[in-house]
mmCIF file of C-alpha atoms in Angstrom:
data_model
loop_
_atom_site.group_PDB
_atom_site.id
_atom_site.type_symbol
_atom_site.label_atom_id
_atom_site.label_comp_id
_atom_site.label_asym_id
_atom_site.label_seq_id
_atom_site.Cartn_x
_atom_site.Cartn_y
_atom_site.Cartn_z
ATOM 1 C CA MET A 1 79.177 -142.263 42.176
ATOM 2 C CA SER A 2 82.838 -143.233 42.070
ATOM 3 C CA ASP A 3 83.608 -140.744 39.406
ATOM 4 C CA GLU A 4 82.132 -137.909 41.523
ATOM 5 C CA THR A 5 84.204 -139.139 44.544
ATOM 6 C CA ASP A 6 87.297 -139.212 42.440
ATOM 7 C CA THR A 7 86.962 -135.720 40.989
ATOM 8 C CA SER A 8 85.804 -133.867 44.117
ATOM 9 C CA PRO A 9 89.320 -133.545 45.676
ATOM 10 C CA LEU A 10 90.541 -132.261 42.317
ATOM 11 C CA LEU A 11 87.935 -129.585 42.364
ATOM 12 C CA VAL A 12 88.687 -128.558 45.903
ATOM 13 C CA LYS A 13 92.450 -128.419 45.054
ATOM 14 C CA GLY A 14 91.715 -126.324 41.983
ATOM 15 C CA THR A 15 89.599 -123.910 43.994
ATOM 16 C CA ALA A 16 92.330 -123.483 46.690
ATOM 17 C CA SER A 17 94.963 -122.904 43.950
ATOM 18 C CA ALA A 18 92.858 -120.246 42.236
ATOM 19 C CA ARG A 19 92.315 -118.506 45.611
ATOM 20 C CA ARG A 20 96.120 -118.520 46.240
ATOM 21 C CA ARG A 21 96.854 -117.070 42.802
ATOM 22 C CA ASP A 22 94.213 -114.355 43.413
ATOM 23 C CA LEU A 23 95.743 -113.472 46.725
ATOM 24 C CA ALA A 24 99.283 -113.425 45.191
ATOM 25 C CA LEU A 25 98.048 -111.035 42.419
ATOM 26 C CA ARG A 26 96.332 -108.795 44.941
ATOM 27 C CA ILE A 27 99.629 -108.440 46.817
ATOM 28 C CA THR A 28 102.054 -108.385 43.825
ATOM 29 C CA ILE A 29 100.346 -105.945 41.430
ATOM 30 C CA PRO A 30 100.222 -102.938 43.786
ATOM 31 C CA PHE A 31 103.812 -103.461 44.815
ATOM 32 C CA LEU A 32 104.749 -103.643 41.127
ATOM 33 C CA VAL A 33 102.910 -100.431 40.347
ATOM 34 C CA ILE A 34 104.593 -98.600 43.240
ATOM 35 C CA ALA A 35 108.058 -99.959 42.191
ATOM 36 C CA LEU A 36 107.361 -98.742 38.664
ATOM 37 C CA LEU A 37 106.424 -95.262 39.925
ATOM 38 C CA ILE A 38 109.587 -95.085 42.048
ATOM 39 C CA LEU A 39 111.738 -96.062 38.971
ATOM 40 C CA VAL A 40 109.965 -93.318 36.894
ATOM 41 C CA TRP A 41 110.631 -90.875 39.711
ATOM 42 C CA SER A 42 114.272 -91.792 40.029
ATOM 43 C CA ALA A 43 114.820 -91.562 36.209
ATOM 44 C CA TYR A 44 113.160 -88.186 35.938
ATOM 45 C CA VAL A 45 115.316 -86.759 38.787
ATOM 46 C CA LYS A 46 118.580 -88.070 37.101
ATOM 47 C CA LEU A 47 117.650 -87.061 33.510
ATOM 48 C CA SER A 48 116.249 -83.769 34.256
ATOM 49 C CA GLY A 49 118.916 -82.573 36.603
ATOM 50 C CA VAL A 50 116.357 -81.014 38.952
ATOM 51 C CA PRO A 51 118.152 -79.854 42.270
ATOM 52 C CA PRO A 52 117.524 -81.935 45.439
ATOM 53 C CA TYR A 53 116.030 -78.961 47.240
ATOM 54 C CA ILE A 54 113.271 -78.864 44.620
ATOM 55 C CA LEU A 55 112.749 -82.675 44.107
ATOM 56 C CA PRO A 56 114.956 -85.143 45.874
ATOM 57 C CA GLY A 57 115.374 -88.587 44.504
ATOM 58 C CA PRO A 58 114.160 -91.747 46.119
ATOM 59 C CA ALA A 59 117.712 -92.556 47.361
ATOM 60 C CA ALA A 60 117.887 -89.154 49.186
ATOM 61 C CA VAL A 61 114.445 -89.647 50.653
ATOM 62 C CA ALA A 62 115.404 -93.110 51.963
ATOM 63 C CA ASN A 63 118.621 -91.734 53.333
ATOM 64 C CA ALA A 64 116.684 -88.998 55.242
ATOM 65 C CA PHE A 65 114.199 -91.632 56.431
ATOM 66 C CA VAL A 66 117.155 -93.493 58.078
ATOM 67 C CA THR A 67 119.308 -90.554 59.270
ATOM 68 C CA ASP A 68 116.260 -88.506 60.683
ATOM 69 C CA TRP A 69 114.540 -91.419 62.212
ATOM 70 C CA GLY A 70 115.474 -90.251 65.712
ATOM 71 C CA THR A 71 113.632 -86.983 65.016
ATOM 72 C CA LEU A 72 110.690 -88.229 63.053
ATOM 73 C CA ALA A 73 109.805 -91.364 64.982
ATOM 74 C CA PRO A 74 108.778 -89.539 68.263
ATOM 75 C CA ALA A 75 106.622 -87.198 66.118
ATOM 76 C CA LEU A 76 105.073 -90.175 64.387
ATOM 77 C CA TRP A 77 104.205 -91.652 67.704
ATOM 78 C CA VAL A 78 102.471 -88.332 68.863
ATOM 79 C CA THR A 79 100.447 -88.197 65.693
ATOM 80 C CA THR A 80 99.515 -91.849 66.006
ATOM 81 C CA LYS A 81 98.504 -91.493 69.637
ATOM 82 C CA ILE A 82 96.255 -88.442 68.872
ATOM 83 C CA THR A 83 94.748 -90.216 65.836
ATOM 84 C CA PHE A 84 93.829 -93.486 67.736
ATOM 85 C CA MET A 85 92.669 -91.646 70.900
ATOM 86 C CA SER A 86 90.335 -89.346 68.872
ATOM 87 C CA LEU A 87 89.074 -92.318 66.831
ATOM 88 C CA MET A 88 88.232 -94.289 69.977
ATOM 89 C CA LEU A 89 86.390 -91.269 71.476
ATOM 90 C CA ALA A 90 84.599 -90.689 68.129
ATOM 91 C CA LEU A 91 83.451 -94.461 68.145
ATOM 92 C CA VAL A 92 82.147 -94.200 71.722
ATOM 93 C CA GLY A 93 80.558 -90.843 71.163
ATOM 94 C CA GLY A 94 79.156 -91.499 67.741
ATOM 95 C CA VAL A 95 77.620 -94.835 68.629
ATOM 96 C CA GLY A 96 76.233 -93.495 71.991
ATOM 97 C CA PHE A 97 74.749 -90.428 70.384
ATOM 98 C CA ALA A 98 73.243 -92.424 67.556
ATOM 99 C CA ILE A 99 71.458 -94.757 69.972
ATOM 100 C CA PHE A 100 70.197 -91.677 71.789
ATOM 101 C CA LEU A 101 68.934 -89.992 68.579
ATOM 102 C CA VAL A 102 67.033 -93.027 67.271
ATOM 103 C CA GLN A 103 64.970 -93.468 70.494
ATOM 104 C CA SER A 104 62.705 -90.733 69.404
ATOM 105 C CA ARG A 105 61.885 -88.767 66.295
ATOM 106 C CA TRP A 106 61.612 -85.600 68.246
ATOM 107 C CA VAL A 107 64.948 -86.227 69.877
ATOM 108 C CA GLU A 108 66.537 -86.733 66.383
ATOM 109 C CA LEU A 109 64.901 -83.482 65.118
ATOM 110 C CA ALA A 110 66.174 -81.540 68.109
ATOM 111 C CA PHE A 111 69.755 -82.755 68.354
ATOM 112 C CA TYR A 112 70.829 -84.041 64.893
ATOM 113 C CA PRO A 113 71.225 -80.503 63.467
ATOM 114 C CA LEU A 114 73.760 -79.789 66.197
ATOM 115 C CA ALA A 115 75.965 -82.586 64.875
ATOM 116 C CA VAL A 116 75.522 -81.330 61.349
ATOM 117 C CA ILE A 117 76.649 -77.826 62.398
ATOM 118 C CA LEU A 118 79.832 -79.202 64.004
ATOM 119 C CA GLN A 119 80.555 -81.209 60.781
ATOM 120 C CA VAL A 120 80.077 -78.426 58.323
ATOM 121 C CA THR A 121 81.980 -75.809 60.329
ATOM 122 C CA PRO A 122 85.634 -75.884 59.112
ATOM 123 C CA ILE A 123 87.983 -77.207 61.911
ATOM 124 C CA VAL A 124 90.477 -74.622 61.017
ATOM 125 C CA ALA A 125 87.951 -71.947 61.870
ATOM 126 C CA ILE A 126 87.104 -73.155 65.318
ATOM 127 C CA SER A 127 90.617 -74.397 66.271
ATOM 128 C CA PRO A 128 91.593 -71.001 67.747
ATOM 129 C CA LEU A 129 88.615 -71.191 70.166
ATOM 130 C CA ILE A 130 89.525 -74.739 71.010
ATOM 131 C CA LEU A 131 93.053 -73.693 71.794
ATOM 132 C CA ILE A 132 91.795 -70.942 74.054
ATOM 133 C CA TYR A 133 89.506 -73.046 76.158
ATOM 134 C CA ALA A 134 91.462 -76.453 76.074
ATOM 135 C CA PRO A 135 93.822 -77.020 79.096
ATOM 136 C CA SER A 136 96.728 -77.950 76.769
ATOM 137 C CA THR A 137 97.676 -78.175 73.160
ATOM 138 C CA GLN A 138 97.530 -81.962 73.144
ATOM 139 C CA VAL A 139 93.913 -81.825 74.368
ATOM 140 C CA ALA A 140 93.037 -79.233 71.778
ATOM 141 C CA LEU A 141 94.444 -81.392 68.971
ATOM 142 C CA LEU A 142 92.519 -84.382 70.321
ATOM 143 C CA ILE A 143 89.226 -82.406 70.392
ATOM 144 C CA CYS A 144 89.791 -81.202 66.818
ATOM 145 C CA ALA A 145 90.496 -84.677 65.543
ATOM 146 C CA PHE A 146 87.523 -86.077 67.448
ATOM 147 C CA LEU A 147 85.007 -83.492 65.923
ATOM 148 C CA VAL A 148 86.124 -84.514 62.440
ATOM 149 C CA ALA A 149 85.895 -88.224 62.934
ATOM 150 C CA PHE A 150 82.713 -88.113 64.941
ATOM 151 C CA PHE A 151 80.160 -87.221 62.277
ATOM 152 C CA PRO A 152 80.804 -90.062 59.791
ATOM 153 C CA ILE A 153 80.481 -92.633 62.502
ATOM 154 C CA LEU A 154 77.380 -90.920 63.934
ATOM 155 C CA SER A 155 75.628 -90.626 60.472
ATOM 156 C CA ASN A 156 76.382 -94.214 59.512
ATOM 157 C CA MET A 157 75.282 -95.532 62.801
ATOM 158 C CA VAL A 158 71.982 -93.630 62.695
ATOM 159 C CA GLN A 159 71.432 -94.909 59.199
ATOM 160 C CA GLY A 160 72.100 -98.455 60.254
ATOM 161 C CA LEU A 161 69.868 -98.332 63.315
ATOM 162 C CA LYS A 162 66.990 -96.881 61.064
ATOM 163 C CA SER A 163 67.456 -99.462 58.300
ATOM 164 C CA VAL A 164 66.412 -102.520 60.288
ATOM 165 C CA ASP A 165 63.723 -104.621 58.725
ATOM 166 C CA HIS A 166 60.416 -103.504 60.231
ATOM 167 C CA ASN A 167 58.996 -107.062 59.889
ATOM 168 C CA LEU A 168 61.784 -108.191 62.301
ATOM 169 C CA ILE A 169 60.853 -105.294 64.638
ATOM 170 C CA ASN A 170 57.258 -106.331 64.583
ATOM 171 C CA LEU A 171 58.259 -109.891 65.297
ATOM 172 C CA PHE A 172 60.277 -108.788 68.366
ATOM 173 C CA GLU A 173 57.242 -106.820 69.561
ATOM 174 C CA LEU A 174 55.032 -109.737 69.079
ATOM 175 C CA TYR A 175 57.171 -111.817 71.372
ATOM 176 C CA GLY A 176 57.176 -109.033 73.960
ATOM 177 C CA ALA A 177 60.671 -107.895 73.664
ATOM 178 C CA SER A 178 61.496 -104.657 75.475
ATOM 179 C CA ARG A 179 63.062 -101.690 73.696
ATOM 180 C CA TRP A 180 66.497 -102.527 75.083
ATOM 181 C CA GLN A 181 66.292 -106.049 74.054
ATOM 182 C CA THR A 182 65.288 -105.027 70.498
ATOM 183 C CA LEU A 183 68.305 -102.622 70.472
ATOM 184 C CA LEU A 184 70.815 -105.187 71.700
ATOM 185 C CA PHE A 185 69.696 -108.259 69.840
ATOM 186 C CA LEU A 186 68.319 -106.724 66.656
ATOM 187 C CA LYS A 187 69.194 -103.100 65.818
ATOM 188 C CA LEU A 188 72.796 -103.157 66.898
ATOM 189 C CA PRO A 189 73.722 -106.406 65.058
ATOM 190 C CA ALA A 190 71.890 -105.118 61.898
ATOM 191 C CA ALA A 191 73.705 -101.817 61.988
ATOM 192 C CA GLN A 192 77.091 -103.498 62.241
ATOM 193 C CA PRO A 193 77.892 -103.061 58.428
ATOM 194 C CA TYR A 194 77.043 -99.348 58.610
ATOM 195 C CA PHE A 195 79.204 -98.941 61.731
ATOM 196 C CA MET A 196 82.180 -100.635 59.907
ATOM 197 C CA THR A 197 81.774 -98.155 57.012
ATOM 198 C CA GLY A 198 81.880 -95.292 59.525
ATOM 199 C CA LEU A 199 84.883 -96.850 61.237
ATOM 200 C CA ARG A 200 86.860 -97.048 57.927
ATOM 201 C CA ILE A 201 85.994 -93.434 56.999
ATOM 202 C CA GLY A 202 86.561 -92.072 60.553
ATOM 203 C CA GLY A 203 90.006 -93.718 60.808
ATOM 204 C CA GLY A 204 91.278 -91.828 57.724
ATOM 205 C CA LEU A 205 89.566 -88.564 58.808
ATOM 206 C CA ALA A 206 91.015 -88.849 62.265
ATOM 207 C CA LEU A 207 94.546 -88.869 60.901
ATOM 208 C CA ILE A 208 93.812 -85.949 58.422
ATOM 209 C CA ALA A 209 92.225 -83.936 61.317
ATOM 210 C CA ALA A 210 95.204 -84.595 63.637
ATOM 211 C CA VAL A 211 97.612 -83.220 61.080
ATOM 212 C CA VAL A 212 95.374 -80.308 60.115
ATOM 213 C CA ALA A 213 94.802 -79.387 63.844
ATOM 214 C CA GLU A 214 98.510 -79.372 64.417
ATOM 215 C CA PHE A 215 99.030 -77.048 61.455
ATOM 216 C CA ALA A 216 96.387 -74.726 62.873
ATOM 217 C CA ALA A 217 97.585 -74.963 66.443
ATOM 218 C CA GLY A 218 101.218 -74.270 65.435
ATOM 219 C CA SER A 219 102.481 -76.527 68.203
ATOM 220 C CA ALA A 220 106.250 -77.076 68.387
ATOM 221 C CA GLY A 221 108.824 -78.643 70.522
ATOM 222 C CA ALA A 222 109.594 -82.083 71.673
ATOM 223 C CA GLY A 223 105.981 -83.160 71.979
ATOM 224 C CA SER A 224 104.961 -82.046 68.549
ATOM 225 C CA GLY A 225 103.771 -84.439 65.805
ATOM 226 C CA LEU A 226 104.645 -84.952 62.162
ATOM 227 C CA ALA A 227 102.783 -81.857 61.009
ATOM 228 C CA PHE A 228 105.359 -79.620 62.871
ATOM 229 C CA ARG A 229 108.254 -81.712 61.382
ATOM 230 C CA LEU A 230 106.846 -81.078 57.888
ATOM 231 C CA LEU A 231 106.696 -77.290 58.589
ATOM 232 C CA GLU A 232 110.247 -77.417 60.091
ATOM 233 C CA ALA A 233 111.594 -79.276 57.105
ATOM 234 C CA GLN A 234 109.911 -76.773 54.741
ATOM 235 C CA TYR A 235 111.355 -73.714 56.595
ATOM 236 C CA ARG A 236 114.832 -75.268 56.562
ATOM 237 C CA MET A 237 114.586 -76.369 52.892
ATOM 238 C CA ASN A 238 115.251 -79.876 54.043
ATOM 239 C CA ILE A 239 113.107 -81.387 51.312
ATOM 240 C CA PRO A 240 114.368 -85.016 51.767
ATOM 241 C CA ARG A 241 113.165 -84.891 55.433
ATOM 242 C CA LEU A 242 109.852 -83.401 54.296
ATOM 243 C CA PHE A 243 109.340 -86.263 51.925
ATOM 244 C CA ALA A 244 110.280 -88.769 54.518
ATOM 245 C CA ALA A 245 107.725 -87.297 56.904
ATOM 246 C CA LEU A 246 105.056 -87.420 54.115
ATOM 247 C CA LEU A 247 106.061 -91.108 53.652
ATOM 248 C CA MET A 248 105.504 -91.758 57.337
ATOM 249 C CA LEU A 249 102.038 -90.196 57.221
ATOM 250 C CA SER A 250 101.166 -92.200 54.120
ATOM 251 C CA MET A 251 102.297 -95.434 55.827
ATOM 252 C CA LEU A 252 100.350 -94.524 58.917
ATOM 253 C CA GLY A 253 97.157 -93.825 56.858
ATOM 254 C CA VAL A 254 97.617 -97.166 54.962
ATOM 255 C CA ALA A 255 98.070 -99.037 58.301
ATOM 256 C CA ILE A 256 94.894 -97.458 59.755
ATOM 257 C CA PHE A 257 92.971 -98.374 56.561
ATOM 258 C CA GLY A 258 94.280 -101.856 56.634
ATOM 259 C CA LEU A 259 93.468 -102.286 60.322
ATOM 260 C CA THR A 260 89.906 -100.986 60.068
ATOM 261 C CA THR A 261 89.329 -103.128 56.837
ATOM 262 C CA LEU A 262 90.489 -106.111 58.691
ATOM 263 C CA ILE A 263 88.312 -105.435 61.628
ATOM 264 C CA ALA A 264 85.381 -105.055 59.267
ATOM 265 C CA TRP A 265 86.179 -108.252 57.450
ATOM 266 C CA LEU A 266 86.450 -110.273 60.713
ATOM 267 C CA SER A 267 83.108 -108.962 61.817
ATOM 268 C CA LEU A 268 81.223 -109.420 58.539
ATOM 269 C CA HIS A 269 82.795 -112.137 56.409
ATOM 270 C CA ARG A 270 80.792 -114.978 57.865
ATOM 271 C CA TRP A 271 77.294 -113.569 57.348
ATOM 272 C CA HIS A 272 77.046 -110.245 55.485
ATOM 273 C CA GLU A 273 76.640 -110.055 51.742
ATOM 274 C CA SER A 274 79.350 -107.319 51.287
ATOM 275 C CA SER A 275 82.216 -109.648 52.668
ATOM 276 C CA ILE A 276 81.047 -113.114 51.680
ATOM 277 C CA LYS A 277 83.320 -114.657 49.085
ATOM 278 C CA ARG A 278 81.477 -115.705 45.956
ATOM 279 C CA GLU A 279 82.530 -118.203 43.385
ATOM 280 C CA ASN A 280 80.762 -116.566 40.455
#
């Protein structure tokens, strides 16, 4: 008994140390790979002598990132605002419409094809119509981004609501639970992992749709987003600024993915198999 008592703190300490090493490797390895790619990029630009208007080096891109911050930062804010607003609308609309669809098989058969049609229709093809009927360009961009992010959330939520264990549904019916009680206390919690998957997918698609919609809309001026700054840099052959704008979009996409992943982990790590840390 004394030997077990003496060794248990060592086991706990060893497990904690292993977890810290694992976390350090998860953070360090991606940064090392990125640093290596930047070094290869820089070496290629210097050794090949490629002109900066074709491929600027990392130093030129970093300089453009700093010097053009006053121009790029407002555009970044516009794109970020449209992305998150469209994602919030897609979350509300996708979850609400999914709940509506699963109430009846006939309702799903009648209305689900409409959502599929909206999803498979290229957003570039319908953006001219949206621009005509929308009261402003910003609203048109918001609608375009919403339509792209809406379907993944809807389809995942519908699948989650329909994947509840039928034995648990029968148990709720046995105890006299109403349809809304079954929805609130059984179906919605059970569909949470599917919802989180739709959230992660929808977050990335909302950003892509916001940029593509701005390309299609051709919006310009002070209230334009990063897509216009990309086109502007291309027309002016300011390739370092173009790379800096691309870097901003990439950083925004990584931030959105990290945020949605964190939300999913906070929601699922205590109980769902996909997020529980295993020792073996």
